[in-house]
């Protein structure tokens, strides 16, 4: 991120809800990932298979306790390590979150080189920025090698902040409710061609009539999520 | 296990048309391509006519994505049989070797293509992506530098950025010299300078964002970039009052252009309300941060 040489780091000014609840008095580091968030991340990575892609993870639930990732905003598929557009996107998403009662709780990235799912310096930098505002922020890397049909395991690797570094999260603290249903929803999106509806911030800048908040796609996905399951 | 045609009640023609749609619109839904394509090839090959060759190619590439080397191999064999001397098929064979991480063998194949046809950019691109996959960034850059004129500039920027901002800036400077009317190079150069940070780089960034806008006044990245760099400069304690005043003006101009662009985009579109409102608030909040 950009730091001018007066040594002052530019912080985003928006006030986020108080994060002062101590982690130790709640379920240690449990993270829930909704179908909506997972589906859009997966679609984003699939839309640009030869590129590195990234995005932000959002939560509409209150701070404290388990982290519930309820949505995501796909950001870039070109030159992830360049500052201006990243800064711009972070600011715009921040504003949108405050308008829609959501918070930025994490960051995801899929590397162009599918066999390497380790966080890049750029990923760590952005995750740090998010951690400054959210003390149980997560960093999610998409594991390209596991993105094949019939794979029984979600293709994700999660990191959390521990002892001043980003450490691998225990798989058992990551909950993906209704995994089979989520997979089937993703497949349905591909067969109906709706996966092409996904807009990331980069695409929005190429054509600003495109909606990076993906209202249309969100509606389609929520239609597919069976009502009996409540919030998946 | 039932077939696709049974499961989804589709005819072979519909399957063939789906494959064509995915091909033309560049979808990379490899699992589906493999499912549909494999059945089409196994059950209906004779009906496909000349379409079958491009289908073999499409299915082969999808099969590599899904680690179905058996399928990739059989498609490749059919293509080799039909087009024994084709560079295009050779390139596909190279892609298969890459998927198996047999990089030396893949390179040999690409080199043989380039011996026959030194202008074959597809083969060059694959060689460069192998070097990148192996983490040999400096060698990749060396290869790229030799073929700047052959239109590989996107690869160049991506590769050099993975190396260092300074190298990326250097490459972009050369590209701007030989392509002075290309607004994308100006804008990318400005982004690199902005990222490198520091007052001098910010001023360069602002100049090049402005230049990009002169070449294409619809480049939104350049518009936002101009706004952000001018605002940062104006906020810096190191600049003179005049410089501050000038940059405040640039930023204000950029703001009005951005607002106007979003207003035009949002006309009559309900779903864009979020974005337009968000932009207005964002510009406001950035102003507070920068001042």
Short mmCIF file of N, CA and C in Angstrom, two decimals, chain B residues 118-199:
data_model
loop_
_atom_site.label_atom_id
_atom_site.label_comp_id
_atom_site.label_asym_id
_atom_site.label_seq_id
_atom_site.Cartn_x
_atom_site.Cartn_y
_atom_site.Cartn_z
N UNK B 118 9.89 -18.19 -36.93
CA UNK B 118 10.34 -17.36 -35.80
C UNK B 118 9.31 -16.32 -35.36
N UNK B 119 8.28 -16.09 -36.17
CA UNK B 119 7.29 -15.09 -35.77
C UNK B 119 6.12 -15.70 -35.00
N UNK B 120 6.24 -16.99 -34.70
CA UNK B 120 5.12 -17.66 -34.02
C UNK B 120 5.01 -17.20 -32.57
N UNK B 121 4.15 -16.20 -32.34
CA UNK B 121 4.06 -15.62 -31.00
C UNK B 121 3.47 -16.59 -29.98
N UNK B 122 2.59 -17.48 -30.44
CA UNK B 122 1.99 -18.42 -29.50
C UNK B 122 3.06 -19.27 -28.83
N UNK B 123 4.02 -19.75 -29.64
CA UNK B 123 5.09 -20.57 -29.09
C UNK B 123 5.96 -19.76 -28.12
N UNK B 124 6.23 -18.51 -28.49
CA UNK B 124 7.04 -17.66 -27.62
C UNK B 124 6.35 -17.44 -26.28
N UNK B 125 5.06 -17.18 -26.36
CA UNK B 125 4.28 -16.93 -25.14
C UNK B 125 4.37 -18.14 -24.21
N UNK B 126 4.28 -19.34 -24.78
CA UNK B 126 4.33 -20.54 -23.95
C UNK B 126 5.70 -20.70 -23.32
N UNK B 127 6.75 -20.39 -24.07
CA UNK B 127 8.09 -20.47 -23.51
C UNK B 127 8.24 -19.53 -22.32
N UNK B 128 7.70 -18.34 -22.50
CA UNK B 128 7.80 -17.34 -21.44
C UNK B 128 6.98 -17.77 -20.22
N UNK B 129 5.81 -18.35 -20.44
CA UNK B 129 5.03 -18.75 -19.27
C UNK B 129 5.68 -19.92 -18.55
N UNK B 130 6.42 -20.75 -19.27
CA UNK B 130 7.17 -21.82 -18.60
C UNK B 130 8.22 -21.21 -17.68
N UNK B 131 8.95 -20.23 -18.21
CA UNK B 131 9.99 -19.59 -17.39
C UNK B 131 9.37 -18.97 -16.15
N UNK B 132 8.19 -18.37 -16.34
CA UNK B 132 7.51 -17.75 -15.20
C UNK B 132 7.10 -18.80 -14.18
N UNK B 133 6.57 -19.92 -14.68
CA UNK B 133 6.14 -20.99 -13.78
C UNK B 133 7.32 -21.56 -13.00
N UNK B 134 8.49 -21.52 -13.65
CA UNK B 134 9.66 -22.04 -12.95
C UNK B 134 10.31 -20.99 -12.05
N UNK B 135 9.71 -19.79 -12.03
CA UNK B 135 10.23 -18.73 -11.18
C UNK B 135 11.45 -18.05 -11.78
N UNK B 136 11.70 -18.27 -13.09
CA UNK B 136 12.89 -17.67 -13.70
C UNK B 136 12.53 -16.33 -14.34
N UNK B 137 12.18 -15.38 -13.46
CA UNK B 137 11.65 -14.11 -13.97
C UNK B 137 12.63 -13.36 -14.85
N UNK B 138 13.89 -13.28 -14.45
CA UNK B 138 14.85 -12.48 -15.24
C UNK B 138 15.06 -13.07 -16.63
N UNK B 139 15.06 -14.40 -16.72
CA UNK B 139 15.21 -15.01 -18.05
C UNK B 139 13.98 -14.77 -18.89
N UNK B 140 12.82 -14.79 -18.19
CA UNK B 140 11.57 -14.52 -18.91
C UNK B 140 11.62 -13.12 -19.51
N UNK B 141 12.12 -12.18 -18.70
CA UNK B 141 12.18 -10.80 -19.18
C UNK B 141 13.12 -10.68 -20.35
N UNK B 142 14.24 -11.42 -20.27
CA UNK B 142 15.20 -11.36 -21.37
C UNK B 142 14.55 -11.85 -22.67
N UNK B 143 13.83 -12.96 -22.58
CA UNK B 143 13.13 -13.48 -23.76
C UNK B 143 12.15 -12.45 -24.30
N UNK B 144 11.41 -11.86 -23.38
CA UNK B 144 10.40 -10.89 -23.79
C UNK B 144 11.01 -9.67 -24.46
N UNK B 145 12.11 -9.18 -23.87
CA UNK B 145 12.72 -7.98 -24.43
C UNK B 145 13.09 -8.14 -25.88
N UNK B 146 13.48 -9.37 -26.26
CA UNK B 146 13.85 -9.60 -27.65
C UNK B 146 12.66 -9.48 -28.58
N UNK B 147 11.46 -9.70 -28.04
CA UNK B 147 10.33 -9.76 -28.95
C UNK B 147 9.29 -8.69 -28.69
N UNK B 148 9.74 -7.57 -28.17
CA UNK B 148 8.86 -6.43 -27.90
C UNK B 148 7.99 -6.09 -29.09
N UNK B 149 8.60 -6.07 -30.28
CA UNK B 149 7.87 -5.67 -31.49
C UNK B 149 6.79 -6.66 -31.87
N UNK B 150 6.87 -7.88 -31.30
CA UNK B 150 5.88 -8.87 -31.72
C UNK B 150 4.62 -8.84 -30.88
N UNK B 151 4.37 -7.73 -30.23
CA UNK B 151 3.09 -7.55 -29.54
C UNK B 151 2.94 -8.36 -28.27
N UNK B 152 4.02 -8.52 -27.51
CA UNK B 152 3.91 -9.30 -26.27
C UNK B 152 3.94 -8.39 -25.06
N UNK B 153 3.53 -7.14 -25.23
CA UNK B 153 3.70 -6.17 -24.15
C UNK B 153 2.92 -6.49 -22.89
N UNK B 154 1.76 -7.12 -23.01
CA UNK B 154 1.00 -7.46 -21.80
C UNK B 154 1.78 -8.44 -20.94
N UNK B 155 2.35 -9.44 -21.63
CA UNK B 155 3.14 -10.45 -20.93
C UNK B 155 4.31 -9.76 -20.24
N UNK B 156 4.86 -8.79 -20.95
CA UNK B 156 6.02 -8.09 -20.45
C UNK B 156 5.70 -7.42 -19.12
N UNK B 157 4.60 -6.67 -19.11
CA UNK B 157 4.25 -5.94 -17.90
C UNK B 157 3.99 -6.89 -16.75
N UNK B 158 3.24 -7.94 -17.03
CA UNK B 158 2.93 -8.89 -15.97
C UNK B 158 4.19 -9.52 -15.40
N UNK B 159 5.08 -9.93 -16.29
CA UNK B 159 6.30 -10.58 -15.83
C UNK B 159 7.21 -9.63 -15.07
N UNK B 160 7.41 -8.44 -15.62
CA UNK B 160 8.34 -7.53 -14.94
C UNK B 160 7.76 -7.08 -13.60
N UNK B 161 6.43 -6.95 -13.52
CA UNK B 161 5.84 -6.56 -12.25
C UNK B 161 6.10 -7.61 -11.19
N UNK B 162 6.20 -8.89 -11.63
CA UNK B 162 6.45 -9.92 -10.64
C UNK B 162 7.89 -9.85 -10.17
N UNK B 163 8.70 -9.10 -10.92
CA UNK B 163 10.11 -8.96 -10.59
C UNK B 163 10.36 -7.74 -9.73
N UNK B 164 10.08 -6.59 -10.26
CA UNK B 164 10.29 -5.37 -9.49
C UNK B 164 9.58 -4.21 -10.18
N UNK B 165 9.16 -3.25 -9.38
CA UNK B 165 8.48 -2.08 -9.92
C UNK B 165 9.41 -1.28 -10.81
N UNK B 166 10.68 -1.19 -10.39
CA UNK B 166 11.65 -0.41 -11.17
C UNK B 166 11.81 -1.00 -12.57
N UNK B 167 11.89 -2.33 -12.63
CA UNK B 167 12.05 -2.98 -13.94
C UNK B 167 10.80 -2.76 -14.78
N UNK B 168 9.64 -2.86 -14.12
CA UNK B 168 8.38 -2.66 -14.85
C UNK B 168 8.32 -1.25 -15.42
N UNK B 169 8.74 -0.28 -14.60
CA UNK B 169 8.73 1.12 -15.05
C UNK B 169 9.65 1.27 -16.26
N UNK B 170 10.81 0.64 -16.20
CA UNK B 170 11.78 0.71 -17.28
C UNK B 170 11.18 0.16 -18.57
N UNK B 171 10.54 -0.99 -18.50
CA UNK B 171 9.91 -1.59 -19.68
C UNK B 171 8.82 -0.71 -20.25
N UNK B 172 8.02 -0.16 -19.34
CA UNK B 172 6.91 0.68 -19.80
C UNK B 172 7.44 1.95 -20.47
N UNK B 173 8.57 2.47 -19.95
CA UNK B 173 9.16 3.66 -20.59
C UNK B 173 9.49 3.38 -22.03
N UNK B 174 10.06 2.19 -22.26
CA UNK B 174 10.40 1.82 -23.63
C UNK B 174 9.16 1.67 -24.48
N UNK B 175 8.14 1.04 -23.91
CA UNK B 175 6.90 0.84 -24.64
C UNK B 175 6.25 2.17 -24.99
N UNK B 176 6.32 3.13 -24.07
CA UNK B 176 5.72 4.44 -24.35
C UNK B 176 6.46 5.15 -25.46
N UNK B 177 7.78 4.95 -25.51
CA UNK B 177 8.57 5.59 -26.56
C UNK B 177 8.17 5.10 -27.93
N UNK B 178 7.99 3.77 -28.02
CA UNK B 178 7.65 3.22 -29.34
C UNK B 178 6.16 3.26 -29.64
N UNK B 179 5.35 3.49 -28.62
CA UNK B 179 3.90 3.56 -28.83
C UNK B 179 3.33 4.79 -28.12
N UNK B 180 3.69 5.99 -28.58
CA UNK B 180 3.31 7.20 -27.86
C UNK B 180 1.81 7.47 -27.78
N UNK B 181 1.04 6.79 -28.64
CA UNK B 181 -0.39 7.07 -28.61
C UNK B 181 -1.18 6.06 -27.80
N UNK B 182 -0.48 5.17 -27.14
CA UNK B 182 -1.18 4.13 -26.39
C UNK B 182 -1.46 4.59 -24.96
N UNK B 183 -2.71 4.88 -24.68
CA UNK B 183 -3.07 5.42 -23.36
C UNK B 183 -2.89 4.40 -22.24
N UNK B 184 -2.95 3.12 -22.59
CA UNK B 184 -2.83 2.08 -21.56
C UNK B 184 -1.43 2.06 -20.96
N UNK B 185 -0.42 2.22 -21.82
CA UNK B 185 0.95 2.21 -21.30
C UNK B 185 1.17 3.40 -20.36
N UNK B 186 0.66 4.57 -20.76
CA UNK B 186 0.78 5.77 -19.92
C UNK B 186 0.16 5.51 -18.57
N UNK B 187 -1.03 4.96 -18.62
CA UNK B 187 -1.79 4.76 -17.39
C UNK B 187 -1.10 3.72 -16.50
N UNK B 188 -0.61 2.65 -17.10
CA UNK B 188 0.08 1.62 -16.31
C UNK B 188 1.36 2.17 -15.72
N UNK B 189 2.08 2.97 -16.49
CA UNK B 189 3.31 3.57 -16.00
C UNK B 189 2.99 4.45 -14.80
N UNK B 190 1.92 5.24 -14.92
CA UNK B 190 1.52 6.10 -13.81
C UNK B 190 1.22 5.26 -12.57
N UNK B 191 0.54 4.12 -12.78
CA UNK B 191 0.21 3.27 -11.63
C UNK B 191 1.46 2.75 -10.94
N UNK B 192 2.45 2.37 -11.75
CA UNK B 192 3.70 1.86 -11.17
C UNK B 192 4.37 2.96 -10.36
N UNK B 193 4.41 4.16 -10.93
CA UNK B 193 5.06 5.28 -10.22
C UNK B 193 4.33 5.58 -8.91
N UNK B 194 3.02 5.59 -8.97
CA UNK B 194 2.20 5.84 -7.77
C UNK B 194 2.54 4.81 -6.69
N UNK B 195 2.64 3.55 -7.14
CA UNK B 195 2.91 2.47 -6.19
C UNK B 195 4.30 2.61 -5.57
N UNK B 196 5.26 3.05 -6.38
CA UNK B 196 6.61 3.22 -5.84
C UNK B 196 6.63 4.29 -4.75
N UNK B 197 5.73 5.27 -4.88
CA UNK B 197 5.55 6.25 -3.80
C UNK B 197 6.64 7.31 -3.73
N UNK B 198 6.40 8.27 -2.80
CA UNK B 198 7.34 9.40 -2.71
C UNK B 198 6.84 10.54 -3.57
N UNK B 199 7.18 11.76 -3.19
CA UNK B 199 6.61 12.93 -3.84
C UNK B 199 6.93 12.98 -5.33
#
